[in-house]
Coordinates of C-alpha atoms in Angstrom, one line a residue:
Chain A
M264 CA 83.6 145.7 88.9
R265 CA 84.3 143.0 91.4
L266 CA 87.9 141.8 89.0
R267 CA 88.5 144.4 86.5
L268 CA 92.3 143.7 84.0
D269 CA 93.5 146.8 82.6
A270 CA 95.3 146.5 80.3
V271 CA 97.3 143.6 81.1
S272 CA 100.4 142.2 78.8
V273 CA 102.5 139.3 79.7
E274 CA 106.5 138.6 78.0
I275 CA 108.3 135.6 78.1
D276 CA 111.2 135.4 76.0
G277 CA 110.3 138.6 74.4
A278 CA 107.5 137.0 73.2
T279 CA 104.4 138.5 73.6
L280 CA 101.2 136.2 75.4
V281 CA 98.7 138.4 76.1
E282 CA 98.5 142.5 74.7
K283 CA 96.7 145.0 76.9
L284 CA 93.3 142.6 77.0
S285 CA 90.9 144.9 80.0
L286 CA 88.1 143.1 80.9
A287 CA 85.6 143.1 84.2
A288 CA 83.5 140.9 85.3
A289 CA 80.4 142.1 88.0
E290 CA 79.9 140.8 91.2
G291 CA 78.3 137.1 90.9
E292 CA 78.8 137.0 87.0
V293 CA 80.1 134.1 85.3
V294 CA 82.5 134.9 81.9
A295 CA 83.1 132.3 80.1
L296 CA 87.1 132.7 78.1
V297 CA 87.6 131.5 75.1
G298 CA 90.0 131.0 72.3
P299 CA 91.6 129.3 70.2
N300 CA 94.8 126.7 70.9
G301 CA 97.7 129.3 72.3
S302 CA 95.6 132.9 72.0
G303 CA 96.5 133.5 75.8
K304 CA 93.3 132.4 78.3
S305 CA 95.7 130.2 80.3
T306 CA 98.2 132.7 80.8
A307 CA 95.9 135.9 81.1
L308 CA 94.0 133.4 84.3
R309 CA 98.1 133.0 85.7
C310 CA 97.9 136.5 86.2
V311 CA 94.7 136.6 88.2
Y312 CA 95.8 133.6 90.1
R313 CA 99.2 134.8 90.3
A314 CA 101.3 132.3 88.8
L315 CA 102.4 135.7 86.2
R316 CA 103.4 138.5 86.6
P317 CA 102.0 140.8 84.5
A318 CA 104.9 142.3 82.2
S319 CA 102.1 145.7 82.2
G320 CA 98.6 146.4 83.4
A321 CA 97.2 145.5 86.7
V322 CA 94.6 143.1 87.8
L323 CA 92.2 144.7 90.1
V324 CA 89.8 142.7 91.9
D325 CA 87.5 144.7 94.2
G326 CA 89.9 148.0 93.1
R327 CA 92.6 146.7 94.7
D328 CA 95.8 145.7 92.6
I329 CA 96.1 142.3 93.8
T330 CA 100.0 142.6 92.1
A331 CA 101.2 144.2 94.7
L332 CA 99.6 141.5 97.6
S333 CA 101.5 139.1 98.9
L334 CA 100.2 136.0 97.7
R335 CA 98.7 134.7 101.2
D336 CA 96.4 138.1 100.4
S337 CA 95.7 137.4 97.0
A338 CA 94.5 133.5 97.7
Q339 CA 92.5 134.8 100.4
Q340 CA 90.5 136.0 96.9
V341 CA 91.9 134.3 94.3
A342 CA 91.1 130.6 94.2
A343 CA 91.8 128.9 91.3
L344 CA 91.3 126.0 89.0
T345 CA 94.6 124.9 87.2
Q346 CA 95.4 123.0 84.1
E347 CA 98.1 121.1 86.5
A348 CA 95.3 118.0 87.5
G349 CA 97.5 116.3 89.4
T350 CA 99.5 115.6 93.2
D351 CA 102.6 114.4 94.3
L352 CA 101.6 112.4 97.9
D353 CA 98.6 110.1 98.0
F354 CA 96.4 112.5 100.2
T355 CA 92.9 111.5 101.1
V356 CA 90.2 113.7 98.8
E357 CA 88.5 115.1 102.5
E358 CA 92.9 116.2 103.0
L359 CA 93.3 118.0 100.1
V360 CA 90.2 119.4 100.3
A361 CA 91.1 121.4 103.3
L362 CA 94.0 122.0 101.5
G363 CA 91.9 125.3 100.0
R364 CA 92.2 126.7 104.1
A365 CA 95.9 127.1 103.4
P366 CA 95.7 130.7 102.7
H367 CA 92.9 131.2 105.6
L368 CA 95.8 129.3 108.1
D369 CA 98.4 130.5 109.8
G370 CA 101.6 127.4 110.0
N371 CA 100.0 124.6 110.6
Q372 CA 96.7 125.8 113.0
P373 CA 94.5 123.4 112.4
L374 CA 90.7 123.5 110.6
S375 CA 88.0 125.1 113.0
R376 CA 84.8 122.5 113.1
R377 CA 82.9 126.0 111.3
E378 CA 85.7 124.6 108.0
R379 CA 85.5 121.2 108.8
E380 CA 81.9 121.9 107.7
L381 CA 83.0 123.6 104.9
C382 CA 84.5 121.3 103.4
T383 CA 82.1 118.8 103.9
E384 CA 80.0 120.9 102.1
A385 CA 82.7 121.8 99.0
M386 CA 82.1 118.4 99.0
A387 CA 78.6 116.3 99.2
R388 CA 78.1 119.8 96.5
L389 CA 81.4 117.9 93.7
D390 CA 79.1 114.6 94.8
V391 CA 82.7 113.3 96.0
L392 CA 82.0 112.7 99.5
H393 CA 81.3 109.5 99.0
L394 CA 85.2 108.9 98.2
A395 CA 86.9 111.5 101.4
R396 CA 88.8 108.7 102.4
R397 CA 90.2 107.8 99.8
G398 CA 93.8 108.6 98.3
V399 CA 93.6 111.0 95.5
L400 CA 96.3 108.7 92.9
T401 CA 93.4 106.2 92.6
L402 CA 90.7 108.2 92.3
S403 CA 89.9 108.9 88.0
G404 CA 90.6 112.5 85.7
G405 CA 86.3 113.7 86.5
E406 CA 86.3 112.9 90.2
R407 CA 90.5 114.4 90.8
Q408 CA 88.1 117.0 88.8
R409 CA 85.9 117.5 91.1
V410 CA 87.9 117.3 94.3
L411 CA 90.1 119.8 93.3
I412 CA 86.9 122.1 92.9
A413 CA 85.8 121.5 96.0
R414 CA 88.7 122.8 97.2
A415 CA 88.8 126.0 95.3
L416 CA 85.5 126.5 96.2
V417 CA 86.6 126.0 100.3
Q418 CA 89.4 128.5 100.1
E419 CA 85.6 130.5 100.0
P420 CA 86.8 133.6 97.5
S421 CA 85.3 136.4 96.0
V422 CA 86.8 135.4 92.5
L423 CA 87.0 132.3 91.1
V424 CA 89.1 131.6 88.5
L425 CA 88.9 127.9 86.1
D426 CA 91.4 127.0 83.6
E427 CA 89.5 124.1 81.2
P428 CA 87.6 122.6 84.1
T429 CA 85.0 120.3 82.1
N430 CA 88.5 118.6 80.9
H431 CA 87.8 115.0 82.0
L432 CA 84.3 115.1 83.2
D433 CA 81.2 113.0 81.4
I434 CA 78.9 115.0 81.3
R435 CA 76.2 114.6 83.9
H436 CA 79.2 116.2 85.5
Q437 CA 79.8 118.7 83.2
V438 CA 76.7 119.9 83.4
E439 CA 76.3 120.2 86.5
L440 CA 79.3 122.2 87.5
L441 CA 79.0 124.8 85.2
A442 CA 74.8 124.9 87.3
L443 CA 77.4 125.0 90.6
L444 CA 79.4 127.6 89.3
R445 CA 76.2 129.6 87.8
S446 CA 74.7 129.4 91.4
A447 CA 77.9 129.2 93.5
G448 CA 78.3 133.0 94.7
P449 CA 82.3 134.1 93.6
T450 CA 82.3 136.0 91.0
V451 CA 83.8 133.3 88.5
L452 CA 86.6 134.1 84.8
V453 CA 86.6 130.4 83.4
V454 CA 88.2 128.9 80.3
L455 CA 86.0 127.1 77.8
H456 CA 87.0 124.9 75.1
D457 CA 83.0 124.3 74.3
L458 CA 81.3 127.7 73.0
N459 CA 77.5 126.0 73.7
L460 CA 78.6 125.6 77.3
A461 CA 80.0 128.5 77.5
A462 CA 76.3 130.1 76.1
A463 CA 74.9 128.2 78.5
A464 CA 75.8 129.1 81.7
C465 CA 78.3 132.5 80.8
D466 CA 76.4 135.9 81.4
R467 CA 79.0 137.0 79.3
V468 CA 82.1 136.1 77.1
V469 CA 85.3 136.6 76.1
V470 CA 86.9 135.8 72.4
L471 CA 90.7 135.9 72.2
S472 CA 92.8 135.7 69.3
R473 CA 96.9 135.1 69.8
G474 CA 96.4 137.6 72.9
A475 CA 94.3 140.6 72.5
L476 CA 90.6 139.8 72.7
V477 CA 88.3 140.0 69.7
A478 CA 84.7 140.4 71.2
A479 CA 83.2 140.5 74.2
G480 CA 79.5 141.1 75.9
P481 CA 77.0 138.6 76.3
P482 CA 76.6 135.5 74.0
H483 CA 74.3 135.1 72.0
E484 CA 75.6 139.1 70.5
V485 CA 79.5 137.5 70.6
L486 CA 78.7 134.0 69.3
T487 CA 78.1 134.9 66.0
P488 CA 79.0 133.0 62.4
E489 CA 81.1 134.8 61.1
L490 CA 83.2 135.9 64.4
I491 CA 83.3 132.2 65.0
H492 CA 85.4 132.0 61.6
E493 CA 87.1 134.9 62.1
V494 CA 88.1 133.9 64.9
F495 CA 88.5 130.1 65.3
G496 CA 88.4 129.8 61.1
V497 CA 85.3 127.2 61.0
R498 CA 82.0 127.5 59.0
T499 CA 79.5 127.3 61.8
S500 CA 75.1 128.2 61.8
V501 CA 74.1 129.2 65.7
V502 CA 70.8 129.0 66.2
P503 CA 68.2 129.4 69.6
H504 CA 68.3 126.9 72.0
P505 CA 64.6 125.6 72.0
L506 CA 64.0 125.9 75.4
T507 CA 66.1 128.4 76.9
G508 CA 66.8 130.8 73.8
A509 CA 70.5 130.8 74.5
P510 CA 73.2 130.1 70.4
Q511 CA 74.5 127.3 69.9
V512 CA 76.8 126.0 67.9
L513 CA 76.2 123.7 64.8
Y514 CA 79.7 122.3 63.7
S515 CA 79.6 120.4 60.4
L516 CA 82.8 118.4 58.8
P517 CA 84.5 120.6 56.2
T518 CA 84.7 119.5 53.1
A519 CA 87.3 119.2 50.9
V520 CA 86.3 122.4 48.9
R521 CA 85.9 124.0 52.7
T522 CA 88.4 122.4 53.9
E523 CA 91.3 124.0 50.4
S524 CA 89.6 127.0 51.2
R525 CA 90.7 128.1 55.3
P526 CA 92.3 130.9 56.2
Chain B
M1476 CA 109.6 98.2 113.5
S1477 CA 106.8 99.5 115.3
S1478 CA 104.7 101.7 112.9
P1479 CA 101.9 103.5 114.5
P1480 CA 98.7 102.8 115.3
T1481 CA 96.3 103.2 112.4
P1482 CA 92.7 102.7 114.0
P1483 CA 90.3 102.5 110.8
G1484 CA 87.2 104.2 111.2
S1485 CA 88.4 106.5 115.0
A1486 CA 89.6 109.8 112.8
A1487 CA 86.5 110.7 111.4
P1488 CA 86.3 114.7 111.7
P1489 CA 83.0 115.9 112.9
A1490 CA 81.0 115.8 109.8
P1491 CA 76.8 115.7 109.3
A1492 CA 76.9 113.4 106.5
R1493 CA 79.3 110.6 107.4
P1494 CA 82.1 109.8 104.7
A1495 CA 82.2 106.4 103.5
A1496 CA 85.5 104.6 103.5
G1497 CA 87.3 104.0 100.5
Q1498 CA 87.7 100.1 99.2
G1499 CA 90.3 99.1 100.9
R1500 CA 92.4 102.5 102.2
A1501 CA 90.4 103.8 104.8
G1502 CA 92.3 104.9 107.7
R1503 CA 95.2 106.0 107.0
T1504 CA 94.6 109.4 108.7
V1505 CA 95.3 109.5 112.0
S1506 CA 93.3 112.1 114.6
P1507 CA 95.6 114.3 116.7
A1508 CA 95.3 112.2 119.4
G1509 CA 95.5 109.8 117.5
L1510 CA 98.9 111.4 117.0
A1511 CA 100.1 112.5 119.6
A1512 CA 99.6 108.4 121.3
A1513 CA 101.9 107.2 118.4
V1514 CA 105.1 109.8 119.2
A1515 CA 104.6 109.2 122.8
V1516 CA 105.1 105.3 122.0
L1517 CA 107.6 105.6 119.4
L1518 CA 109.0 107.7 122.0
A1519 CA 109.3 105.3 124.6
V1520 CA 110.6 102.3 121.7
L1521 CA 113.3 104.5 121.0
V1522 CA 114.2 104.3 125.3
V1523 CA 114.1 101.2 125.2
S1524 CA 115.9 100.3 121.8
V1525 CA 118.9 103.1 123.1
V1526 CA 119.7 101.2 126.6
L1527 CA 119.5 97.6 124.7
A1528 CA 121.6 98.6 121.7
I1529 CA 124.5 100.4 124.5
G1530 CA 124.5 96.9 126.2
L1531 CA 124.5 95.1 122.9
G1532 CA 128.1 94.6 121.6
P1533 CA 131.4 91.8 121.5
S1534 CA 131.0 91.7 125.0
S1535 CA 127.0 91.8 125.9
V1536 CA 126.1 94.4 129.4
P1537 CA 122.8 93.3 131.1
P1538 CA 120.1 96.1 130.5
A1539 CA 119.8 96.7 134.8
D1540 CA 124.0 97.4 134.2
T1541 CA 123.3 99.6 131.3
V1542 CA 120.8 101.5 133.0
R1543 CA 122.7 101.6 136.3
Y1544 CA 126.3 102.2 134.8
L1545 CA 124.5 105.5 133.0
W1546 CA 123.0 106.7 136.2
A1547 CA 126.2 107.2 137.3
A1548 CA 127.2 108.8 135.0
L1549 CA 124.9 111.2 134.6
T1550 CA 124.3 111.3 138.7
G1551 CA 127.5 111.8 139.3
G1552 CA 127.6 108.3 141.3
V1553 CA 129.7 105.7 142.5
I1554 CA 131.1 102.1 140.6
P1555 CA 133.1 99.6 141.8
A1556 CA 136.8 99.6 140.6
E1557 CA 136.2 96.4 139.1
E1558 CA 133.8 96.8 137.2
F1559 CA 135.5 100.9 135.7
A1560 CA 136.4 98.9 132.1
G1561 CA 132.7 98.1 131.2
Y1562 CA 131.8 100.8 132.4
Q1563 CA 134.0 103.1 130.2
V1564 CA 132.5 100.8 127.3
I1565 CA 129.0 102.0 127.8
W1566 CA 129.5 105.4 128.1
Q1567 CA 133.1 106.6 126.7
I1568 CA 132.3 104.0 123.4
R1569 CA 128.3 103.3 123.1
T1570 CA 126.9 105.9 124.4
P1571 CA 127.8 108.8 121.9
R1572 CA 127.3 106.0 119.6
V1573 CA 124.4 104.8 119.8
L1574 CA 123.4 108.8 120.8
L1575 CA 124.5 109.3 117.3
A1576 CA 123.1 106.5 115.8
V1577 CA 119.8 108.5 116.7
A1578 CA 120.5 111.8 115.0
V1579 CA 121.6 110.7 112.6
G1580 CA 118.3 108.5 111.5
A1581 CA 116.2 110.9 112.7
G1582 CA 118.0 113.6 110.9
L1583 CA 118.2 112.6 107.8
S1584 CA 114.4 111.2 107.6
A1585 CA 113.5 114.0 108.4
V1586 CA 115.5 115.6 105.9
G1587 CA 114.4 112.9 102.8
V1588 CA 110.8 113.4 104.1
A1589 CA 111.4 117.9 102.8
V1590 CA 114.0 116.9 100.6
Q1591 CA 111.1 114.9 98.2
A1592 CA 108.6 117.6 98.6
I1593 CA 111.0 120.1 98.0
V1594 CA 112.2 118.7 94.7
R1595 CA 109.0 116.7 94.2
N1596 CA 110.3 113.7 93.1
A1597 CA 109.3 110.3 94.7
L1598 CA 113.1 108.9 94.1
A1599 CA 114.8 111.8 96.2
D1600 CA 116.9 111.5 99.4
P1601 CA 119.1 113.7 101.4
F1602 CA 122.3 113.9 99.0
V1603 CA 120.4 113.7 95.7
L1604 CA 121.4 117.7 96.3
G1605 CA 125.4 116.8 96.0
V1606 CA 125.8 117.6 99.3
S1607 CA 127.7 114.2 100.4
S1608 CA 130.0 114.0 97.9
G1609 CA 130.7 117.7 98.5
A1610 CA 131.5 116.1 101.9
S1611 CA 133.6 113.5 100.5
V1612 CA 135.7 116.3 98.1
G1613 CA 136.4 118.1 101.8
A1614 CA 137.6 115.5 104.0
V1615 CA 140.1 113.7 101.2
V1616 CA 141.3 117.8 101.0
V1617 CA 142.1 118.0 104.2
V1618 CA 143.9 114.0 104.4
V1619 CA 145.5 114.9 102.1
F1620 CA 146.8 118.5 101.6
G1621 CA 146.6 118.5 105.9
A1622 CA 144.4 121.8 105.0
L1623 CA 142.5 122.8 109.0
A1624 CA 145.3 121.3 110.8
A1625 CA 145.0 124.5 112.9
L1626 CA 141.3 122.1 114.0
G1627 CA 142.6 119.3 115.7
V1628 CA 140.6 116.2 115.4
Y1629 CA 137.2 119.0 114.0
A1630 CA 139.1 118.6 110.6
L1631 CA 137.2 115.8 109.6
S1632 CA 134.6 116.3 110.2
A1633 CA 134.7 120.7 109.4
G1634 CA 136.0 120.3 106.5
A1635 CA 133.5 117.9 105.2
F1636 CA 130.7 120.1 106.7
L1637 CA 132.5 123.0 104.5
G1638 CA 132.3 120.7 102.1
A1639 CA 128.8 120.1 101.7
L1640 CA 128.5 123.3 102.8
A1641 CA 130.2 124.9 99.5
A1642 CA 128.5 122.2 97.7
S1643 CA 125.3 123.5 97.7
A1644 CA 126.3 126.7 97.5
L1645 CA 127.5 125.4 94.1
V1646 CA 124.0 123.9 93.2
Y1647 CA 122.0 126.5 95.0
A1648 CA 124.0 129.1 92.6
V1649 CA 123.8 126.9 89.7
S1650 CA 119.9 126.5 89.5
R1651 CA 118.7 129.4 90.4
S1652 CA 116.9 131.0 87.3
R1653 CA 114.8 133.9 86.5
M1654 CA 112.2 132.0 87.5
G1655 CA 113.2 131.0 90.7
M1656 CA 114.4 127.7 91.6
T1657 CA 112.5 124.6 89.6
P1658 CA 112.1 121.0 91.2
L1659 CA 113.8 119.9 87.5
R1660 CA 117.1 122.6 87.6
L1661 CA 117.5 121.5 91.3
V1662 CA 117.1 117.6 90.9
L1663 CA 120.0 118.1 87.8
T1664 CA 122.4 120.5 88.7
G1665 CA 122.4 118.1 92.0
V1666 CA 123.0 115.1 90.0
A1667 CA 125.9 116.7 87.6
M1668 CA 127.5 117.7 90.9
A1669 CA 127.7 114.8 91.9
Y1670 CA 129.4 113.7 89.7
G1671 CA 131.7 116.2 89.0
F1672 CA 132.3 115.6 93.2
Q1673 CA 133.4 112.8 92.1
A1674 CA 135.9 112.5 89.8
L1675 CA 137.6 115.2 91.7
M1676 CA 137.9 113.3 94.6
S1677 CA 139.6 110.7 91.6
V1678 CA 141.2 112.6 91.1
L1679 CA 142.5 113.4 94.7
I1680 CA 143.0 109.8 95.7
Y1681 CA 144.6 108.9 92.3
L1682 CA 147.8 111.5 93.8
A1683 CA 147.7 110.7 97.2
P1684 CA 151.0 109.6 98.7
D1685 CA 149.6 107.2 100.7
G1686 CA 146.6 104.8 100.8
E1687 CA 145.1 107.1 103.7
A1688 CA 142.6 109.0 102.0
T1689 CA 141.5 106.0 100.2
T1690 CA 140.5 104.8 103.6
M1691 CA 138.7 107.9 104.1
V1692 CA 137.0 108.2 100.7
L1693 CA 135.4 105.0 101.5
F1694 CA 134.3 105.3 105.3
W1695 CA 132.5 109.0 103.9
T1696 CA 130.6 107.5 100.4
M1697 CA 129.6 103.8 102.6
G1698 CA 129.3 106.2 106.0
G1699 CA 129.4 104.9 109.8
L1700 CA 128.5 106.0 113.4
G1701 CA 132.8 104.1 114.3
A1702 CA 133.6 107.8 115.2
A1703 CA 131.4 108.3 117.2
T1704 CA 132.0 111.0 120.6
W1705 CA 130.7 112.9 122.7
G1706 CA 132.6 115.4 121.6
S1707 CA 130.8 115.6 118.1
L1708 CA 127.5 114.6 119.6
P1709 CA 126.1 118.4 120.2
V1710 CA 126.3 120.2 117.5
V1711 CA 125.0 117.4 115.1
A1712 CA 122.2 116.6 117.9
V1713 CA 120.9 120.0 118.1
V1714 CA 120.7 121.1 114.5
V1715 CA 119.1 118.1 113.5
L1716 CA 116.8 118.5 116.7
A1717 CA 116.2 122.6 116.1
G1718 CA 116.6 121.3 111.9
T1719 CA 113.5 118.9 112.5
L1720 CA 111.2 121.5 114.3
L1721 CA 111.3 123.9 111.7
L1722 CA 111.1 121.4 109.3
R1723 CA 107.6 120.4 110.8
R1724 CA 106.9 123.5 111.3
S1725 CA 106.2 124.2 107.3
A1726 CA 104.2 121.2 107.1
R1727 CA 101.4 122.6 105.7
A1728 CA 103.1 124.6 102.6
L1729 CA 104.2 121.4 101.7
D1730 CA 101.8 119.3 101.4
V1731 CA 100.3 122.4 99.6
M1732 CA 103.7 122.4 96.8
A1733 CA 103.0 118.6 95.9
L1734 CA 100.2 120.2 94.7
G1735 CA 101.8 121.8 91.8
D1736 CA 103.8 125.3 91.6
E1737 CA 100.9 127.2 90.4
T1738 CA 98.3 126.1 92.8
A1739 CA 100.6 127.3 95.5
A1740 CA 100.8 129.7 93.6
S1741 CA 96.9 129.8 94.3
L1742 CA 96.4 129.0 97.8
G1743 CA 99.1 131.8 98.7
V1744 CA 102.4 129.2 99.6
D1745 CA 105.2 131.4 97.2
T1746 CA 107.2 128.3 96.5
S1747 CA 110.1 129.9 94.9
A1748 CA 110.8 131.7 98.7
V1749 CA 109.5 128.8 100.8
R1750 CA 112.6 126.2 98.3
R1751 CA 115.1 128.5 99.3
R1752 CA 114.4 128.6 103.0
L1753 CA 114.0 124.6 103.2
F1754 CA 117.2 124.4 100.4
V1755 CA 119.2 126.4 103.2
L1756 CA 117.8 124.3 106.0
T1757 CA 118.4 120.3 104.9
S1758 CA 121.5 121.5 103.3
L1759 CA 122.4 122.4 106.9
M1760 CA 121.2 119.8 108.2
T1761 CA 122.8 117.1 105.6
G1762 CA 126.4 118.6 105.8
A1763 CA 126.5 118.4 110.1
I1764 CA 125.4 114.7 109.7
V1765 CA 127.7 113.2 107.0
A1766 CA 130.5 115.7 108.8
V1767 CA 130.2 112.6 111.2
S1768 CA 128.4 109.8 110.0
G1769 CA 130.0 109.9 106.3
A1770 CA 126.8 108.8 103.6
I1771 CA 124.9 106.6 105.0
G1772 CA 122.0 105.7 102.0
F1773 CA 118.5 104.4 102.1
V1774 CA 117.3 105.8 105.6
G1775 CA 116.7 109.4 104.2
L1776 CA 115.1 107.8 100.7
I1777 CA 113.0 104.8 101.9
M1778 CA 112.4 106.4 105.7
P1779 CA 109.9 108.4 104.0
H1780 CA 108.0 106.7 102.1
L1781 CA 107.9 103.7 104.3
V1782 CA 105.8 106.2 107.1
R1783 CA 104.1 107.5 104.4
I1784 CA 102.2 103.7 103.3
A1785 CA 100.8 103.8 107.2
V1786 CA 99.8 106.7 108.6
G1787 CA 99.2 108.7 104.8
A1788 CA 101.3 111.7 103.1
A1789 CA 100.7 115.3 105.3
H1790 CA 103.7 116.8 106.1
A1791 CA 102.5 117.2 110.0
R1792 CA 102.2 113.5 110.5
V1793 CA 104.5 112.3 108.0
L1794 CA 107.4 115.0 110.4
A1795 CA 106.2 114.2 113.3
I1796 CA 106.8 110.3 112.9
A1797 CA 109.5 109.8 110.3
P1798 CA 112.3 111.5 112.3
L1799 CA 111.6 108.4 115.2
V1800 CA 110.8 105.4 113.3
G1801 CA 114.7 106.2 111.6
A1802 CA 116.3 106.9 114.8
V1803 CA 114.9 103.8 116.0
F1804 CA 116.2 101.8 112.3
M1805 CA 119.7 103.4 112.4
V1806 CA 120.1 102.0 116.5
W1807 CA 119.5 98.8 114.8
A1808 CA 120.8 98.8 112.2
D1809 CA 124.6 99.9 114.1
V1810 CA 123.4 97.5 116.7
V1811 CA 123.4 95.2 113.2
A1812 CA 126.6 96.5 111.7
R1813 CA 129.1 96.5 115.0
T1814 CA 127.5 92.6 115.8
L1815 CA 127.1 90.6 113.3
V1816 CA 130.7 90.3 112.9
A1817 CA 132.7 91.3 115.3
P1818 CA 134.6 92.4 116.4
R1819 CA 134.7 93.5 113.3
E1820 CA 132.2 96.0 111.5
L1821 CA 129.8 95.6 108.4
P1822 CA 129.1 99.6 106.9
L1823 CA 126.6 100.7 107.9
G1824 CA 124.8 102.0 104.7
V1825 CA 124.9 97.8 104.5
I1826 CA 122.1 96.8 106.9
T1827 CA 120.4 99.7 106.0
A1828 CA 119.7 98.5 102.5
L1829 CA 120.3 95.3 103.3
V1830 CA 117.4 95.0 106.1
G1831 CA 115.2 98.7 104.9
V1832 CA 114.7 97.4 101.5
P1833 CA 113.1 93.5 101.8
V1834 CA 111.0 95.3 104.5
F1835 CA 109.7 98.3 101.9
I1836 CA 109.0 95.9 99.1
V1837 CA 106.7 93.7 100.8
L1838 CA 105.1 97.4 102.6
M1839 CA 104.3 98.5 99.3
H1840 CA 103.2 95.7 97.9
R1841 CA 100.6 95.2 100.6
R1842 CA 99.1 98.6 100.7
G1843 CA 99.1 99.3 97.2
Y1844 CA 101.5 102.3 97.8
L1845 CA 101.3 105.0 95.0
F1846 CA 105.0 107.0 94.4
G1847 CA 102.9 110.5 93.7
G1848 CA 101.8 109.1 89.8
R1849 CA 100.3 105.2 88.6

C-alpha cells in the first residue's frame, strides 16, 4: 500500500476530531474522502501533509511512518493542496509554481533546467501557462486554484492530497481536474463535496461521519441512498450513469413534510 | 532613488512553450544576470552617494578633496596644516555618520522585509515587535538612574541594546503557545508590549529630576545619526552585514512561508522553527541599529514595498536589492536632515517620511501594486 492511515486519532483542546481512522490507498489509486461538514475530512488530510500531528496512530507512506521523518523528507513524498488558497505576496505564477521544488532544493539553490521544464509542463497541464508572468493576486479564484495544483504536481510527490480542489472551479475545469488526477501518476487522496464527481473520478470512496469511518469501497457499493441518508440526512435517488455506469446521485429538495422528518 | 533595470522579456526561462506576458504586469521577474547587474549598479550608486554626502554639510568640501582626505586617512598620507580642520570634519565627524547611515538604512530595510514575512503583515516594520520602545526604556534607565556607568560613553547604547533584547525576549516568551509562534500572536503581543513600554517610559520621565531624560526619549523615538562615532560604527556594521546575509540565505523559506503555515508544512518548511530563528536574528539586528540611531521610522516599512514594486515578491531578489536601496536612501535623507536648516538639524525620521511617502504613493498607483490582497 502506498498510503496507509493506521488508527489515526486527532484531539485538539480535548475534542476528538478524528477517531481511530484507518484507510489505505494503493499506488496510483484515487480515493475520495466524503462526509458532512465537521466530519474530520480536512483534519485527516492535515495529518498526511504534516500540518497536524496525530495524537495516536500512524500515517505510512510506502510502509514508513512519515511523522517520524523531517518535514522536508515527507514533503518530498507528499504534496498537498490546502484550503488556504491565498498568498501574502504577489508572486508571479511561474515563481509560485517553482516553489513546489522547495523540498527538493537546498536553501536558495536555483532550479535546474529539468526542473524549469517540469514547471512549464505542469502549468501547461493545468492550463495556466498563459498566465506565467501574471501576479497571482490578480488571478481569479479558479485560476489561482489551478496554479496551486500545478505547484503541487511540480513537487513530484508519490502521494497527492487535495482539500476540496474543485472549489472555485467552473464545470469544465472541475471535470478536467478530476480527469487529470486519474492520470497524474501519484496516489491521490481527495476531499470532495460533490458525490457525483467522486463517483465518476475515484476508484474508492471513504465516508466519514463525526471523525470516524462509516464506509469505504468502490463508489457503486458505498454511495447508496440508505448510506447517504444516514450520513448526510438527505433523501436521494441513485441511478447508474447512462454512459459509464458510475452511480449518480440525484437530489430532490425536501418538501415541508420531509423537512420535519429529518433526523 | 534608483531602481534596478527590469527589461521586459529578458527574464524568460528556457521553456518549451513561450509563456505569454500578462496584461501590463510583465517583466517584474529579473534574471540572475539582471539581478547581479542591478546589485552592481546600486553598489556604484552607493559609493558615489557616500563620497558626495561626506562632502556636503554646513561647510561643503568638493568631492575631489573628500576623496583625497579619505585616501590620506586610509593610507596614512599627509594633509597640509591649513586643511587639517576640514580634514577633521570629514574624517572624524562626517565619514562615520554617513557610514552609519549606510548600515542603518541597509539594516532597517532588510529587517523590514523579513519581519513582514515573519508576521505575515504588510504593515509590519522592524519596530512592530516592541524592540524600539524597549530600547527607549533601556536608554532612559541609563540616563535617569545612571545605570551601566562603568561602560562610559557606551552606556547609553548598551542600555538601549539591552532594553531592545529584553523587550524581544518578553515578546517571544509571551507569544509562544502550544501551536508555535503564530503571526497574529506575535504582532498583537508586540503592539501590546510597545504600549506597555511607552507607559513605563512616561513614568520614568515624569519621575526624572531633570529635562535630560525628555531630550533622550525624543532622540530615541524620532531617531537620528548625530551620535555617530568611529567607536560605535563597527558593531552595528558587522551585525547588519552578517544579519542581512543570513536573512538572504532563508529567502526561499520566506517565500514558502508567504503561502501560509499549512502549505509551508506541506512544502517541508517548519514555519515555527524558521519564525523563531529569524525572530532572534531580526531582534539582534534591530537592537544593534536602534542602540546607535534610535527608531528611525518609515524606512523599514516602506522600503520593502518599494523594492517589491520594482523587482517582484521573491525574497532572493528583494533581500539583495532592498538593503542597497535603503542605504542610498538613508544617506541622502541624512544629508537633507543636516543641511536643510543648517546649522540646526531636522529629525531624520521626519525627512524619511516626508520624502518617502509621496514617492511611495506615486509608485503604488503606477504599478497597480497589491499589498498581499485585493
